mmCIF file of C-alpha atoms in Angstrom:
data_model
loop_
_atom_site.group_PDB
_atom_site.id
_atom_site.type_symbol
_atom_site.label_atom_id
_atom_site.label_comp_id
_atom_site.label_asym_id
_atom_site.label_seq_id
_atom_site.Cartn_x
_atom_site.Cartn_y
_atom_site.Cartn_z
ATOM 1 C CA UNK A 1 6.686 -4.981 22.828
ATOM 2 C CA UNK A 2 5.328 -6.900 20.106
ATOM 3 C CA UNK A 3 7.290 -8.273 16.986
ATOM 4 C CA UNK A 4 5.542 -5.626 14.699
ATOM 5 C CA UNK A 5 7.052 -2.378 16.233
ATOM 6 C CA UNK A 6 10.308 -3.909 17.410
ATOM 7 C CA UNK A 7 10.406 -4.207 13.478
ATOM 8 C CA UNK A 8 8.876 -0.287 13.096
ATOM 9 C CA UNK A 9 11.869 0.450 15.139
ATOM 10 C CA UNK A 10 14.468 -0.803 12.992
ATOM 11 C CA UNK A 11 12.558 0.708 9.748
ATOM 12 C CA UNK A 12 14.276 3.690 8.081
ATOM 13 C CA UNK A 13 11.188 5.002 6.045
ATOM 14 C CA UNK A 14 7.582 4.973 5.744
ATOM 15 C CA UNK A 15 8.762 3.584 2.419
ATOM 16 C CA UNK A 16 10.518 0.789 3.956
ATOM 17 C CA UNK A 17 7.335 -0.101 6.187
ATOM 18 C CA UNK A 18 4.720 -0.253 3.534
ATOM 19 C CA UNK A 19 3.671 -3.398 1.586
ATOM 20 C CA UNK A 20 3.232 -1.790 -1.437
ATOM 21 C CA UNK A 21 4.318 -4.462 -4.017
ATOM 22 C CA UNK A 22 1.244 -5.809 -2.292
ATOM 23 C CA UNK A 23 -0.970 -3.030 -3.566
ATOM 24 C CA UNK A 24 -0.337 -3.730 -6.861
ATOM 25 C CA UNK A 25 -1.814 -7.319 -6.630
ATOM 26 C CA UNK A 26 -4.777 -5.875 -5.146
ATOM 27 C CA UNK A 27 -4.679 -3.449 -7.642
ATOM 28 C CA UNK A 28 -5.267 -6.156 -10.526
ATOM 29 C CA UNK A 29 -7.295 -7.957 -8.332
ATOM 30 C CA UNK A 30 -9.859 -5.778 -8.432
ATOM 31 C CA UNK A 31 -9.436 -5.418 -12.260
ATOM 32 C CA UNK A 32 -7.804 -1.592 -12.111
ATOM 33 C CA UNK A 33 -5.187 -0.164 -14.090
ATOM 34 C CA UNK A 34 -2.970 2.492 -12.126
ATOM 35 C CA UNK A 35 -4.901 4.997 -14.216
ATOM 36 C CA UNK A 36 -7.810 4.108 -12.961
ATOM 37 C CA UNK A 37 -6.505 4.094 -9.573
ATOM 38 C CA UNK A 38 -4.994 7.494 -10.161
ATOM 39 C CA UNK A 39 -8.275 8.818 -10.961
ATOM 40 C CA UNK A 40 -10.329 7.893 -7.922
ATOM 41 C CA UNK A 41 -7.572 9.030 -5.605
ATOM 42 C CA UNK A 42 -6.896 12.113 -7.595
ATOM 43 C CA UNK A 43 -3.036 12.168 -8.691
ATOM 44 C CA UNK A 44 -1.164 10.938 -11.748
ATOM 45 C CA UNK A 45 -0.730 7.655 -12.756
ATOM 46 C CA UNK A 46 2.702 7.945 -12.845
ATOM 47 C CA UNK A 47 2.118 8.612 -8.751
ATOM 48 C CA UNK A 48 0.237 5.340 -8.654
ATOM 49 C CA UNK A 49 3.349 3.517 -10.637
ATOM 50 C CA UNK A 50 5.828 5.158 -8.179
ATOM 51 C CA UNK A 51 3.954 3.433 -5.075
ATOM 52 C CA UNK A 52 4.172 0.373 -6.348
ATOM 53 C CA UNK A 53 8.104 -0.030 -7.448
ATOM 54 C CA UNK A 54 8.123 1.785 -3.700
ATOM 55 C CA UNK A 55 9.778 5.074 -5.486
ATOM 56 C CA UNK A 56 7.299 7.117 -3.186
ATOM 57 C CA UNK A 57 4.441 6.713 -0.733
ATOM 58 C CA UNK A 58 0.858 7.885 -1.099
ATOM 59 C CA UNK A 59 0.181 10.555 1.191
ATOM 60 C CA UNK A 60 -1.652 9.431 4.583
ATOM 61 C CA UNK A 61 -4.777 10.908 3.859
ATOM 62 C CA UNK A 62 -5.381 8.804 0.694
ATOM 63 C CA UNK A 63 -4.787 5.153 2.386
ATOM 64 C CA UNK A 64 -8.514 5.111 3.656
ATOM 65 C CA UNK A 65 -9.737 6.061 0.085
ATOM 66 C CA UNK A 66 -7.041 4.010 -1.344
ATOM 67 C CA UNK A 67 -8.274 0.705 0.746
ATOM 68 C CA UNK A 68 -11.825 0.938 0.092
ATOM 69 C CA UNK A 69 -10.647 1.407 -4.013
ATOM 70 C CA UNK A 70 -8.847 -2.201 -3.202
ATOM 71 C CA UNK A 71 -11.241 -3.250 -0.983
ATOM 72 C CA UNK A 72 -8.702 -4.161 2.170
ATOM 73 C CA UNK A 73 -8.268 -2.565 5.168
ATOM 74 C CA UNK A 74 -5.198 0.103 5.739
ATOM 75 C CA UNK A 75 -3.274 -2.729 7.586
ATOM 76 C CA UNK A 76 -3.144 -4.652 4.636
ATOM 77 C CA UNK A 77 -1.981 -1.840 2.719
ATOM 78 C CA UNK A 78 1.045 -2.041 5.620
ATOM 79 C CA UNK A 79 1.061 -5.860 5.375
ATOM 80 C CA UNK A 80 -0.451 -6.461 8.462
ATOM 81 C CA UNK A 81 -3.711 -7.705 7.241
ATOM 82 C CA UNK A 82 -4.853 -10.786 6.853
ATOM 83 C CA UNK A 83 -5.791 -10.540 3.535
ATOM 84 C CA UNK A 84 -4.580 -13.305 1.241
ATOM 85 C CA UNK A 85 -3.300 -11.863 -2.079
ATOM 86 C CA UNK A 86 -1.376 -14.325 -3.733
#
């Protein structure tokens, strides 16, 4: 068993397993506002805020939508990627 679900093992929540500070820097990396975000994915902005300060998750059918918007993969979204944000 690799390192990465040994740790999925120990994780409480979905919550807990996501990156999702890390979506915020790829938010403004790509030059969008949450509003903007919240628009192309369909929900509130206040929904977009919430992922971010890790209040709540998106739902699993908008990560694909949601990575293409931020232009990473769905493993980066988890912080499994290899993408370089900082």
């Amino acid at each position: 068993m690799n390192q990465y679900n040994k740790d999925i093992l120990e994780y409480k929540s979905i919550k807990e397993l996501m990156n999702l500070k890390k979506m915020q820097v790829l938010r403004r990396k790509n030059n969008l506002t949450q509003a903007e975000v919240a628009m192309a994915l369909g929900v509130s902005a206040s929904s977009v805020a919430k992922w971010e300060t890790i209040n709540t998750c998106p739902r699993a059918e908008l990560l694909p939508t949601l990575a293409d918007l931020l232009h990473c993969t769905i493993d980066d979204l988890f912080g499994r990627g290899k993408e370089e944000t900082q």
